[in-house]
Each structure stands twice: as C-alpha cells, then as structure tokens.
Coordinates of C-alpha atoms in Angstrom, one line a residue:
M289 CA 199.3 -5.0 114.9
A290 CA 202.9 -3.6 116.2
Y291 CA 204.7 -5.6 113.9
F292 CA 202.8 -4.6 111.2
V293 CA 203.5 -1.4 112.1
F294 CA 207.3 -1.6 113.2
V295 CA 207.7 -3.3 109.6
S296 CA 206.1 0.0 107.7
Y297 CA 208.4 2.3 109.9
I298 CA 211.5 0.7 108.7
M299 CA 210.3 0.3 104.8
K300 CA 210.2 4.0 104.4
W301 CA 213.6 4.7 105.7
I302 CA 214.8 1.7 103.5
C303 CA 213.2 3.6 100.1
L304 CA 214.6 6.4 101.6
M305 CA 218.2 5.3 101.7
L306 CA 218.0 3.4 98.7
A307 CA 216.1 6.7 97.0
G308 CA 219.5 8.1 97.9
I309 CA 221.8 5.2 96.9
F310 CA 220.2 5.4 93.3
E311 CA 220.8 9.5 93.3
I312 CA 224.6 8.9 93.8
T313 CA 224.4 5.9 91.8
W314 CA 223.6 8.2 88.5
A315 CA 224.5 11.5 89.4
V316 CA 228.8 9.1 89.7
A317 CA 227.4 7.4 86.0
M318 CA 226.9 10.7 84.6
K319 CA 230.1 12.0 85.1
M320 CA 231.0 8.5 84.0
S321 CA 229.3 8.9 80.8
N322 CA 231.4 11.6 79.5
G323 CA 228.0 13.5 78.6
F324 CA 226.7 10.5 77.2
T325 CA 229.1 8.9 74.8
V326 CA 229.7 6.3 76.8
L327 CA 226.7 3.2 77.3
L328 CA 227.2 2.0 79.7
P329 CA 227.0 4.5 82.2
S330 CA 224.3 6.7 80.1
I331 CA 221.8 3.2 80.9
I332 CA 223.1 3.3 84.5
T333 CA 222.3 7.3 85.0
G334 CA 219.2 6.4 83.4
F335 CA 218.2 3.3 85.5
G336 CA 219.8 5.5 88.4
Y337 CA 217.5 8.3 88.3
V338 CA 214.4 6.6 88.0
A339 CA 214.7 3.9 90.7
S340 CA 215.8 7.0 92.4
A341 CA 212.6 9.0 91.9
V342 CA 210.5 6.0 92.1
F343 CA 212.3 5.4 95.7
L344 CA 211.4 8.8 96.8
A345 CA 207.9 8.4 95.9
V346 CA 207.4 5.8 98.1
A347 CA 209.3 7.1 101.0
L348 CA 207.0 10.6 100.5
K349 CA 203.6 8.7 100.7
Q350 CA 204.5 8.2 105.0
L351 CA 207.4 10.8 105.8
P352 CA 207.4 14.4 106.0
L353 CA 208.3 16.2 102.2
G354 CA 210.9 19.0 104.1
T355 CA 213.1 16.4 106.3
T356 CA 212.9 13.9 103.1
Y357 CA 213.9 15.9 100.4
A358 CA 216.4 17.4 103.0
I359 CA 217.9 13.5 104.1
W360 CA 217.6 12.8 100.1
T361 CA 219.7 15.6 98.9
G362 CA 221.6 15.2 101.5
M363 CA 223.0 12.1 101.1
G364 CA 223.3 12.9 97.1
I365 CA 225.7 15.5 98.3
V366 CA 227.8 13.6 100.8
G367 CA 228.2 10.7 98.7
T368 CA 229.1 12.5 95.0
T369 CA 231.5 14.4 97.4
L370 CA 233.0 11.5 98.9
L371 CA 232.9 9.0 95.8
G372 CA 234.4 12.3 93.7
V373 CA 236.9 13.0 95.7
L374 CA 237.9 8.7 95.7
L375 CA 237.3 8.3 92.1
F376 CA 238.2 11.2 90.0
H377 CA 240.6 12.9 91.9
E378 CA 238.5 16.4 92.9
K379 CA 239.8 18.2 95.5
L380 CA 238.6 18.9 98.6
S381 CA 239.2 21.9 100.9
F382 CA 239.1 22.6 104.8
P383 CA 236.1 24.9 103.9
H384 CA 234.7 22.8 101.3
L385 CA 234.7 20.1 104.7
I386 CA 233.0 22.3 106.8
C387 CA 230.5 23.0 104.5
V388 CA 229.8 19.3 104.1
I389 CA 229.5 18.7 107.6
F390 CA 227.0 21.9 108.5
I391 CA 225.0 19.9 105.6
V392 CA 225.1 16.3 107.4
A393 CA 224.7 18.2 110.7
G394 CA 221.1 20.3 108.8
I395 CA 220.0 16.0 108.0
A396 CA 220.2 15.4 111.5
G397 CA 219.4 18.4 113.0
L398 CA 215.9 17.7 110.6
K399 CA 215.4 13.7 111.7
I400 CA 215.6 14.2 115.4
I401 CA 212.8 17.1 115.0
S402 CA 211.3 15.3 112.4
K403 CA 207.8 13.1 113.2
G404 CA 208.3 10.5 111.0

C-alpha cells in the first residue's frame, strides 16, 4: 500500500513538471511561429498548449490550486525567460533578473508551506 501512495505522490509532481515543460514549449514555439505563419512551430504551439492543460488538469486532481498554478506559471516564466535569452538573444537586465529570482523564491515558499 505504501508503494502506491509513494507512486501517486511522485506522479502528481511529474504531471505538474510535464505541464510546465509543455507550457515553456508552446510559448517558445509560438514565438518561432512568427504569428502562426510558420507551420511546424504553429503545430507545436497547439500540441504544447493542449498537453500543458491536460497535465495541469491531472496534477490539479490531487494538488492545491494556488501552489500548483504558481509552480506551473513560475516554470513558464523562468523557462521562457532563459530560452528568450539563449535562443532569441533577448536582454536580461539586473532588475529583470531580481524579479525572476523573487518569483522563484515565492514558488519555493509556496511549495514548502503547502500540503501536497
């Protein structure tokens, strides 16, 4: 019985991580789609959006809404910020970096105090 509880605990977090990864995927693909004028990134955007929503919905069956949503959006913010810098040569100013760090700290704080 303990094994199934452990697997259930791990699976809800894996689903949330997958939701976050697909959140980043669709956002980056949307940028690459050039306003949905490039086919492959446009298709990846649609797939990523749906996959992100599905995995988020599965995670929400067992995790608290506020914490789950904060982690999901936080992953999106941090991931797209980093990929924006790496792939699209976007500028990351010091104040911008501080704000992203605050977001990560807030997400970590919510995870620490949440029951899930």
